[in-house]
PDB file of C-alpha atoms in Angstrom:
ATOM      1  CA  MET A   1     -68.729  88.718 195.170  1.00  0.00           C
ATOM      2  CA  PRO A   2     -65.199  87.312 195.071  1.00  0.00           C
ATOM      3  CA  HIS A   3     -62.743  90.220 195.197  1.00  0.00           C
ATOM      4  CA  ILE A   4     -58.638  90.961 194.398  1.00  0.00           C
ATOM      5  CA  SER A   5     -57.019  93.650 195.618  1.00  0.00           C
ATOM      6  CA  TYR A   6     -53.924  95.290 194.952  1.00  0.00           C
ATOM      7  CA  SER A   7     -51.483  93.119 197.485  1.00  0.00           C
ATOM      8  CA  GLU A   8     -53.084  89.843 196.047  1.00  0.00           C
ATOM      9  CA  LEU A   9     -51.842  90.252 192.527  1.00  0.00           C
ATOM     10  CA  LYS A  10     -48.463  91.298 193.610  1.00  0.00           C
ATOM     11  CA  GLN A  11     -48.605  88.354 195.110  1.00  0.00           C
ATOM     12  CA  TRP A  12     -49.467  86.832 192.176  1.00  0.00           C
ATOM     13  CA  THR A  13     -47.171  89.147 189.782  1.00  0.00           C
ATOM     14  CA  GLU A  14     -44.024  87.589 192.095  1.00  0.00           C
ATOM     15  CA  CYS A  15     -44.951  83.693 192.083  1.00  0.00           C
ATOM     16  CA  THR A  16     -48.679  82.392 191.356  1.00  0.00           C
ATOM     17  CA  TRP A  17     -47.977  79.044 193.392  1.00  0.00           C
ATOM     18  CA  ARG A  18     -47.061  81.243 196.601  1.00  0.00           C
ATOM     19  CA  HIS A  19     -50.644  83.281 195.524  1.00  0.00           C
ATOM     20  CA  LYS A  20     -52.183  79.992 195.579  1.00  0.00           C
ATOM     21  CA  LEU A  21     -51.481  79.153 199.176  1.00  0.00           C
ATOM     22  CA  LEU A  22     -52.202  82.446 200.369  1.00  0.00           C
ATOM     23  CA  TYR A  23     -55.524  83.121 198.729  1.00  0.00           C
ATOM     24  CA  VAL A  24     -56.568  79.407 197.530  1.00  0.00           C
ATOM     25  CA  ASP A  25     -55.549  77.444 199.901  1.00  0.00           C
ATOM     26  CA  ARG A  26     -55.245  79.943 203.001  1.00  0.00           C
ATOM     27  CA  VAL A  27     -52.037  78.782 204.256  1.00  0.00           C
ATOM     28  CA  GLU A  28     -50.816  81.240 207.407  1.00  0.00           C
ATOM     29  CA  SER A  29     -47.845  82.556 206.511  1.00  0.00           C
ATOM     30  CA  PHE A  30     -45.757  85.698 207.415  1.00  0.00           C
ATOM     31  CA  GLN A  31     -47.312  87.179 210.801  1.00  0.00           C
ATOM     32  CA  GLY A  32     -45.577  90.914 210.771  1.00  0.00           C
ATOM     33  CA  ASN A  33     -42.328  91.685 211.946  1.00  0.00           C
ATOM     34  CA  GLU A  34     -40.855  95.698 213.471  1.00  0.00           C
ATOM     35  CA  HIS A  35     -40.843  96.692 210.252  1.00  0.00           C
ATOM     36  CA  THR A  36     -44.555  96.126 209.198  1.00  0.00           C
ATOM     37  CA  SER A  37     -46.099  97.160 212.672  1.00  0.00           C
ATOM     38  CA  PHE A  38     -43.921 100.974 212.663  1.00  0.00           C
ATOM     39  CA  GLY A  39     -45.316 101.409 208.664  1.00  0.00           C
ATOM     40  CA  THR A  40     -48.904 100.388 210.191  1.00  0.00           C
ATOM     41  CA  ALA A  41     -49.138 102.160 213.314  1.00  0.00           C
ATOM     42  CA  VAL A  42     -47.608 105.609 211.352  1.00  0.00           C
ATOM     43  CA  HIS A  43     -49.900 104.794 208.293  1.00  0.00           C
ATOM     44  CA  GLU A  44     -52.482 104.532 210.940  1.00  0.00           C
ATOM     45  CA  THR A  45     -51.049 107.587 213.452  1.00  0.00           C
ATOM     46  CA  ILE A  46     -51.247 109.975 210.533  1.00  0.00           C
ATOM     47  CA  GLU A  47     -54.611 109.033 208.894  1.00  0.00           C
ATOM     48  CA  GLN A  48     -56.068 110.117 212.182  1.00  0.00           C
ATOM     49  CA  MET A  49     -53.954 113.061 212.568  1.00  0.00           C
ATOM     50  CA  LEU A  50     -55.196 114.338 208.915  1.00  0.00           C
ATOM     51  CA  ILE A  51     -58.771 114.251 210.117  1.00  0.00           C
ATOM     52  CA  GLY A  52     -58.037 115.542 213.594  1.00  0.00           C
ATOM     53  CA  ASN A  53     -58.743 112.547 215.146  1.00  0.00           C
ATOM     54  CA  VAL A  54     -55.458 112.808 217.975  1.00  0.00           C
ATOM     55  CA  SER A  55     -53.879 115.891 219.626  1.00  0.00           C
ATOM     56  CA  ASP A  56     -50.686 113.852 220.504  1.00  0.00           C
ATOM     57  CA  PRO A  57     -49.788 111.634 217.749  1.00  0.00           C
ATOM     58  CA  TYR A  58     -46.928 110.395 219.141  1.00  0.00           C
ATOM     59  CA  GLU A  59     -49.548 108.993 221.909  1.00  0.00           C
ATOM     60  CA  CYS A  60     -51.227 107.201 219.057  1.00  0.00           C
ATOM     61  CA  PHE A  61     -48.134 105.728 216.721  1.00  0.00           C
ATOM     62  CA  ASN A  62     -46.646 104.472 220.476  1.00  0.00           C
ATOM     63  CA  LYS A  63     -50.051 102.638 221.496  1.00  0.00           C
ATOM     64  CA  LYS A  64     -50.712 101.007 218.028  1.00  0.00           C
ATOM     65  CA  PHE A  65     -47.186 100.008 218.125  1.00  0.00           C
ATOM     66  CA  ASN A  66     -46.993  98.146 220.951  1.00  0.00           C
ATOM     67  CA  GLU A  67     -50.720  96.946 220.093  1.00  0.00           C
ATOM     68  CA  LEU A  68     -48.888  95.144 216.758  1.00  0.00           C
ATOM     69  CA  LEU A  69     -45.977  94.356 218.772  1.00  0.00           C
ATOM     70  CA  GLU A  70     -47.676  92.198 221.203  1.00  0.00           C
ATOM     71  CA  GLY A  71     -48.763  89.996 218.452  1.00  0.00           C
ATOM     72  CA  LEU A  72     -45.598  88.859 217.356  1.00  0.00           C
ATOM     73  CA  ASP A  73     -44.222  85.940 217.865  1.00  0.00           C
ATOM     74  CA  LEU A  74     -40.182  87.228 218.313  1.00  0.00           C
ATOM     75  CA  LEU A  75     -39.565  90.499 219.103  1.00  0.00           C
ATOM     76  CA  ASP A  76     -36.141  92.542 218.920  1.00  0.00           C
ATOM     77  CA  SER A  77     -37.440  94.485 221.908  1.00  0.00           C
ATOM     78  CA  ASN A  78     -33.791  96.757 221.385  1.00  0.00           C
ATOM     79  CA  LEU A  79     -34.790  97.556 217.159  1.00  0.00           C
ATOM     80  CA  ALA A  80     -38.730  98.460 218.699  1.00  0.00           C
ATOM     81  CA  ASN A  81     -36.710 101.073 220.877  1.00  0.00           C
ATOM     82  CA  THR A  82     -34.833 102.401 218.330  1.00  0.00           C
ATOM     83  CA  MET A  83     -37.755 102.596 215.985  1.00  0.00           C
ATOM     84  CA  ARG A  84     -39.963 104.630 218.613  1.00  0.00           C
ATOM     85  CA  GLN A  85     -37.044 107.383 218.439  1.00  0.00           C
ATOM     86  CA  GLU A  86     -36.318 107.394 215.272  1.00  0.00           C
ATOM     87  CA  VAL A  87     -40.320 108.222 214.412  1.00  0.00           C
ATOM     88  CA  ILE A  88     -39.450 111.522 216.320  1.00  0.00           C
ATOM     89  CA  GLY A  89     -40.001 114.283 213.810  1.00  0.00           C
ATOM     90  CA  ILE A  90     -42.018 112.325 210.728  1.00  0.00           C
ATOM     91  CA  PHE A  91     -45.278 113.714 211.667  1.00  0.00           C
ATOM     92  CA  GLU A  92     -44.391 117.175 212.364  1.00  0.00           C
ATOM     93  CA  ALA A  93     -43.316 117.312 208.780  1.00  0.00           C
ATOM     94  CA  VAL A  94     -46.203 115.391 207.440  1.00  0.00           C
ATOM     95  CA  VAL A  95     -48.225 119.238 206.519  1.00  0.00           C
ATOM     96  CA  PRO A  96     -45.819 121.486 205.995  1.00  0.00           C
ATOM     97  CA  SER A  97     -44.856 118.684 203.444  1.00  0.00           C
ATOM     98  CA  LEU A  98     -48.001 118.625 201.737  1.00  0.00           C
ATOM     99  CA  ASP A  99     -48.391 122.191 202.217  1.00  0.00           C
ATOM    100  CA  ASP A 100     -44.940 122.902 200.216  1.00  0.00           C
ATOM    101  CA  TYR A 101     -45.617 119.891 197.635  1.00  0.00           C
ATOM    102  CA  PHE A 102     -48.780 121.944 196.757  1.00  0.00           C
ATOM    103  CA  SER A 103     -47.661 125.475 196.760  1.00  0.00           C
ATOM    104  CA  ASP A 104     -48.105 125.963 193.053  1.00  0.00           C
ATOM    105  CA  ARG A 105     -51.362 124.415 192.832  1.00  0.00           C
ATOM    106  CA  GLY A 106     -52.939 126.852 195.160  1.00  0.00           C
ATOM    107  CA  GLY A 107     -52.405 124.845 198.312  1.00  0.00           C
ATOM    108  CA  TRP A 108     -54.546 121.690 199.139  1.00  0.00           C
ATOM    109  CA  SER A 109     -57.755 120.367 200.777  1.00  0.00           C
ATOM    110  CA  LEU A 110     -58.308 116.571 202.409  1.00  0.00           C
ATOM    111  CA  MET A 111     -61.425 115.124 200.964  1.00  0.00           C
ATOM    112  CA  ALA A 112     -60.475 111.553 202.266  1.00  0.00           C
ATOM    113  CA  ALA A 113     -57.815 109.533 204.699  1.00  0.00           C
ATOM    114  CA  GLU A 114     -58.066 106.387 203.612  1.00  0.00           C
ATOM    115  CA  GLN A 115     -61.006 106.127 201.270  1.00  0.00           C
ATOM    116  CA  ALA A 116     -62.257 102.661 200.389  1.00  0.00           C
ATOM    117  CA  LEU A 117     -62.567 100.877 197.148  1.00  0.00           C
ATOM    118  CA  LYS A 118     -64.874  98.007 196.176  1.00  0.00           C
ATOM    119  CA  GLU A 119     -65.190  98.387 192.604  1.00  0.00           C
ATOM    120  CA  PRO A 120     -66.527  96.084 189.788  1.00  0.00           C
ATOM    121  CA  VAL A 121     -63.615  94.999 187.811  1.00  0.00           C
ATOM    122  CA  THR A 122     -65.674  95.025 184.240  1.00  0.00           C
ATOM    123  CA  GLU A 123     -63.149  95.572 182.495  1.00  0.00           C
ATOM    124  CA  SER A 124     -62.276  91.824 182.436  1.00  0.00           C
ATOM    125  CA  LYS A 125     -63.390  88.954 180.580  1.00  0.00           C
ATOM    126  CA  ILE A 126     -63.894  87.177 183.844  1.00  0.00           C
ATOM    127  CA  GLY A 127     -66.778  88.215 185.431  1.00  0.00           C
ATOM    128  CA  GLY A 128     -67.848  88.410 189.237  1.00  0.00           C
ATOM    129  CA  TYR A 129     -64.880  90.590 190.583  1.00  0.00           C
ATOM    130  CA  ASP A 130     -64.469  93.487 192.968  1.00  0.00           C
ATOM    131  CA  PHE A 131     -61.360  95.614 192.728  1.00  0.00           C
ATOM    132  CA  LYS A 132     -61.158  96.378 196.702  1.00  0.00           C
ATOM    133  CA  GLY A 133     -58.456  98.720 198.055  1.00  0.00           C
ATOM    134  CA  PHE A 134     -57.330 101.362 200.037  1.00  0.00           C
ATOM    135  CA  ILE A 135     -55.874 104.909 199.509  1.00  0.00           C
ATOM    136  CA  ASP A 136     -54.115 106.390 201.992  1.00  0.00           C
ATOM    137  CA  LEU A 137     -54.668 109.818 200.752  1.00  0.00           C
ATOM    138  CA  VAL A 138     -56.868 112.071 198.867  1.00  0.00           C
ATOM    139  CA  VAL A 139     -56.580 115.743 198.445  1.00  0.00           C
ATOM    140  CA  LYS A 140     -57.701 118.818 195.978  1.00  0.00           C
ATOM    141  CA  ASP A 141     -55.881 121.431 195.171  1.00  0.00           C
ATOM    142  CA  GLY A 142     -56.927 125.218 194.731  1.00  0.00           C
ATOM    143  CA  GLN A 143     -57.318 124.586 190.417  1.00  0.00           C
ATOM    144  CA  GLY A 144     -59.951 121.413 191.425  1.00  0.00           C
ATOM    145  CA  HIS A 145     -57.246 118.719 190.244  1.00  0.00           C
ATOM    146  CA  TYR A 146     -57.420 115.686 192.709  1.00  0.00           C
ATOM    147  CA  HIS A 147     -54.351 113.401 194.112  1.00  0.00           C
ATOM    148  CA  VAL A 148     -53.934 110.177 194.698  1.00  0.00           C
ATOM    149  CA  ILE A 149     -51.332 109.610 197.874  1.00  0.00           C
ATOM    150  CA  ASP A 150     -49.993 106.374 199.047  1.00  0.00           C
ATOM    151  CA  TRP A 151     -48.017 106.165 202.048  1.00  0.00           C
ATOM    152  CA  LYS A 152     -45.090 103.944 201.979  1.00  0.00           C
ATOM    153  CA  THR A 153     -42.518 103.998 205.158  1.00  0.00           C
ATOM    154  CA  CYS A 154     -38.943 103.298 204.157  1.00  0.00           C
ATOM    155  CA  SER A 155     -35.751 103.728 205.635  1.00  0.00           C
ATOM    156  CA  TRP A 156     -33.828 106.266 203.535  1.00  0.00           C
ATOM    157  CA  GLY A 157     -35.684 106.694 200.281  1.00  0.00           C
ATOM    158  CA  TRP A 158     -35.734 104.944 197.010  1.00  0.00           C
ATOM    159  CA  ASN A 159     -34.184 104.855 194.235  1.00  0.00           C
ATOM    160  CA  ALA A 160     -34.729 105.748 190.672  1.00  0.00           C
ATOM    161  CA  ARG A 161     -35.587 102.525 189.461  1.00  0.00           C
ATOM    162  CA  LYS A 162     -37.925 101.872 192.930  1.00  0.00           C
ATOM    163  CA  LYS A 163     -39.721 104.870 192.039  1.00  0.00           C
ATOM    164  CA  ASN A 164     -39.927 103.499 188.396  1.00  0.00           C
ATOM    165  CA  ASP A 165     -41.273  99.829 188.802  1.00  0.00           C
ATOM    166  CA  SER A 166     -43.903  98.992 187.188  1.00  0.00           C
ATOM    167  CA  VAL A 167     -45.294  96.285 189.894  1.00  0.00           C
ATOM    168  CA  PHE A 168     -44.950  99.387 192.291  1.00  0.00           C
ATOM    169  CA  THR A 169     -46.234 102.325 190.684  1.00  0.00           C
ATOM    170  CA  ARG A 170     -49.186  99.807 189.504  1.00  0.00           C
ATOM    171  CA  GLN A 171     -50.759  99.948 192.094  1.00  0.00           C
ATOM    172  CA  LEU A 172     -51.875 103.572 192.291  1.00  0.00           C
ATOM    173  CA  VAL A 173     -52.681 103.440 188.662  1.00  0.00           C
ATOM    174  CA  TYR A 174     -55.488 100.770 190.084  1.00  0.00           C
ATOM    175  CA  TYR A 175     -56.610 103.716 192.612  1.00  0.00           C
ATOM    176  CA  LYS A 176     -56.606 106.460 190.421  1.00  0.00           C
ATOM    177  CA  TYR A 177     -58.679 104.087 187.796  1.00  0.00           C
ATOM    178  CA  TYR A 178     -61.514 103.107 190.366  1.00  0.00           C
ATOM    179  CA  TYR A 179     -61.368 105.970 192.868  1.00  0.00           C
ATOM    180  CA  SER A 180     -62.462 107.688 189.222  1.00  0.00           C
ATOM    181  CA  LYS A 181     -65.461 104.898 188.692  1.00  0.00           C
ATOM    182  CA  LYS A 182     -66.538 105.017 192.436  1.00  0.00           C
ATOM    183  CA  PHE A 183     -67.134 109.025 192.172  1.00  0.00           C
ATOM    184  CA  GLY A 184     -67.651 109.399 188.515  1.00  0.00           C
ATOM    185  CA  LEU A 185     -64.134 111.628 187.545  1.00  0.00           C
ATOM    186  CA  ASN A 186     -62.716 112.215 184.704  1.00  0.00           C
ATOM    187  CA  PRO A 187     -59.607 110.591 184.752  1.00  0.00           C
ATOM    188  CA  ARG A 188     -57.719 113.752 183.802  1.00  0.00           C
ATOM    189  CA  ALA A 189     -58.604 115.261 186.789  1.00  0.00           C
ATOM    190  CA  ILE A 190     -56.729 113.177 188.978  1.00  0.00           C
ATOM    191  CA  SER A 191     -52.968 112.540 189.599  1.00  0.00           C
ATOM    192  CA  THR A 192     -51.068 110.111 191.371  1.00  0.00           C
ATOM    193  CA  HIS A 193     -48.046 110.085 194.119  1.00  0.00           C
ATOM    194  CA  PHE A 194     -46.382 108.253 196.285  1.00  0.00           C
ATOM    195  CA  GLY A 195     -45.230 109.840 199.535  1.00  0.00           C
ATOM    196  CA  LEU A 196     -41.963 108.322 201.423  1.00  0.00           C
ATOM    197  CA  ILE A 197     -42.064 108.290 205.260  1.00  0.00           C
ATOM    198  CA  LYS A 198     -38.423 108.228 206.098  1.00  0.00           C
ATOM    199  CA  ARG A 199     -37.241 106.551 209.098  1.00  0.00           C
ATOM    200  CA  THR A 200     -33.636 106.860 209.383  1.00  0.00           C
ATOM    201  CA  ALA A 201     -33.462 109.787 207.172  1.00  0.00           C
ATOM    202  CA  LYS A 202     -31.482 113.077 209.177  1.00  0.00           C
ATOM    203  CA  LYS A 203     -33.716 115.672 206.944  1.00  0.00           C
ATOM    204  CA  ASP A 204     -36.567 115.575 204.378  1.00  0.00           C
ATOM    205  CA  ARG A 205     -38.622 113.256 206.442  1.00  0.00           C
ATOM    206  CA  ILE A 206     -41.362 113.272 203.897  1.00  0.00           C
ATOM    207  CA  GLU A 207     -40.482 112.949 200.313  1.00  0.00           C
ATOM    208  CA  LEU A 208     -43.421 113.379 197.770  1.00  0.00           C
ATOM    209  CA  PHE A 209     -43.196 112.608 193.826  1.00  0.00           C
ATOM    210  CA  ARG A 210     -45.956 111.918 191.096  1.00  0.00           C
ATOM    211  CA  VAL A 211     -45.814 108.917 189.444  1.00  0.00           C
ATOM    212  CA  THR A 212     -47.092 108.554 186.074  1.00  0.00           C
ATOM    213  CA  SER A 213     -50.513 106.923 185.264  1.00  0.00           C
ATOM    214  CA  GLY A 214     -51.848 108.211 181.659  1.00  0.00           C
ATOM    215  CA  GLU A 215     -54.366 105.840 178.886  1.00  0.00           C
ATOM    216  CA  ARG A 216     -51.423 103.713 177.927  1.00  0.00           C
ATOM    217  CA  LYS A 217     -50.324 103.066 181.577  1.00  0.00           C
ATOM    218  CA  THR A 218     -54.000 102.456 182.899  1.00  0.00           C
ATOM    219  CA  LYS A 219     -54.562 100.077 179.668  1.00  0.00           C
ATOM    220  CA  ASN A 220     -51.637  98.380 180.403  1.00  0.00           C
ATOM    221  CA  SER A 221     -52.731  97.425 184.153  1.00  0.00           C
ATOM    222  CA  LEU A 222     -56.278  96.310 182.859  1.00  0.00           C
ATOM    223  CA  ASP A 223     -54.921  94.288 180.716  1.00  0.00           C
ATOM    224  CA  PHE A 224     -52.504  92.711 183.091  1.00  0.00           C
ATOM    225  CA  LEU A 225     -55.542  92.496 185.725  1.00  0.00           C
ATOM    226  CA  ASP A 226     -57.664  90.734 183.025  1.00  0.00           C
ATOM    227  CA  LYS A 227     -54.846  88.151 182.661  1.00  0.00           C
ATOM    228  CA  ALA A 228     -54.125  87.494 186.207  1.00  0.00           C
ATOM    229  CA  LEU A 229     -57.586  86.763 186.600  1.00  0.00           C
ATOM    230  CA  TYR A 230     -58.127  84.948 183.579  1.00  0.00           C
ATOM    231  CA  ASN A 231     -55.242  82.290 185.074  1.00  0.00           C
ATOM    232  CA  ILE A 232     -56.232  82.526 188.730  1.00  0.00           C
ATOM    233  CA  THR A 233     -59.758  81.399 187.487  1.00  0.00           C
ATOM    234  CA  ASN A 234     -57.764  78.449 185.689  1.00  0.00           C
ATOM    235  CA  LYS A 235     -56.364  77.919 188.469  1.00  0.00           C
ATOM    236  CA  ARG A 236     -52.819  77.895 186.539  1.00  0.00           C
ATOM    237  CA  TYR A 237     -50.227  78.287 189.431  1.00  0.00           C
ATOM    238  CA  ILE A 238     -46.518  77.863 188.295  1.00  0.00           C
ATOM    239  CA  LYS A 239     -43.937  78.199 190.759  1.00  0.00           C
ATOM    240  CA  ASN A 240     -41.145  81.050 190.342  1.00  0.00           C
ATOM    241  CA  ARG A 241     -37.768  79.836 191.339  1.00  0.00           C
ATOM    242  CA  LEU A 242     -36.840  83.493 190.947  1.00  0.00           C
ATOM    243  CA  SER A 243     -38.608  84.394 193.685  1.00  0.00           C
ATOM    244  CA  CYS A 244     -37.959  81.950 195.986  1.00  0.00           C
ATOM    245  CA  LYS A 245     -35.171  83.562 198.577  1.00  0.00           C
ATOM    246  CA  TYR A 246     -37.900  85.781 200.703  1.00  0.00           C
ATOM    247  CA  CYS A 247     -40.460  83.228 200.780  1.00  0.00           C
ATOM    248  CA  PRO A 248     -41.860  82.184 203.788  1.00  0.00           C
ATOM    249  CA  PHE A 249     -43.379  79.111 201.999  1.00  0.00           C
ATOM    250  CA  TYR A 250     -39.862  77.991 201.048  1.00  0.00           C
ATOM    251  CA  GLU A 251     -38.255  75.067 201.522  1.00  0.00           C
ATOM    252  CA  THR A 252     -41.266  74.025 203.727  1.00  0.00           C
ATOM    253  CA  ALA A 253     -44.078  70.997 203.168  1.00  0.00           C
ATOM    254  CA  HIS A 254     -45.774  73.462 201.660  1.00  0.00           C
ATOM    255  CA  CYS A 255     -43.426  74.397 198.711  1.00  0.00           C
ATOM    256  CA  PRO A 256     -40.164  71.529 199.150  1.00  0.00           C
TER     257      PRO A 256
END
């Protein structure tokens, strides 16, 4: 069955023509860099650490980081070595940050790390699609309330504008909605949060903050998903010239 993910929807939001090149024409583009390699290695290490699969998180990180770096066409060795130093202190901060964040809720217990989602999009007029995704972390607090958390690696943090950006926060809305469907939970029993993992910060290496995901925001997000599926199905592709600056297809044969 065809599926759509948040990352695909984000590409469609930014430029429907880029979405066509990536997901319809399957044109190869961005293959990653030191920053994406760092983020992936940190994510995987935290996942394995929380489920108790690693005794030395830095050994796990370096193994994955080196593996990803080997796949890059261009490598900035100085930046990669700097990142190996900047990661020190992050993994020790994960559990204490969660403990502190949920201290007034009676603590927390792990429900899932890298929770897979593949749920039918029955809310759209366009049938035959699944929503696919992976939730970084789901915990339950001491009061029985669920919390969906998505980790984001960054340099020093996010400003207020980015923390409230609808394009970013929509990801958590979808995760909460389809997690509640998968497990038959009341959406009101689930809250959503981002967890910032700060690579260059000197303190507060982990910052957790709540993102609103109530009924109105959920409806707006599902309406947006329906709109996207309608236009994708009807092959409506328009170039968004405001998104050209960092696009891998800019001024290429695919988007002259």
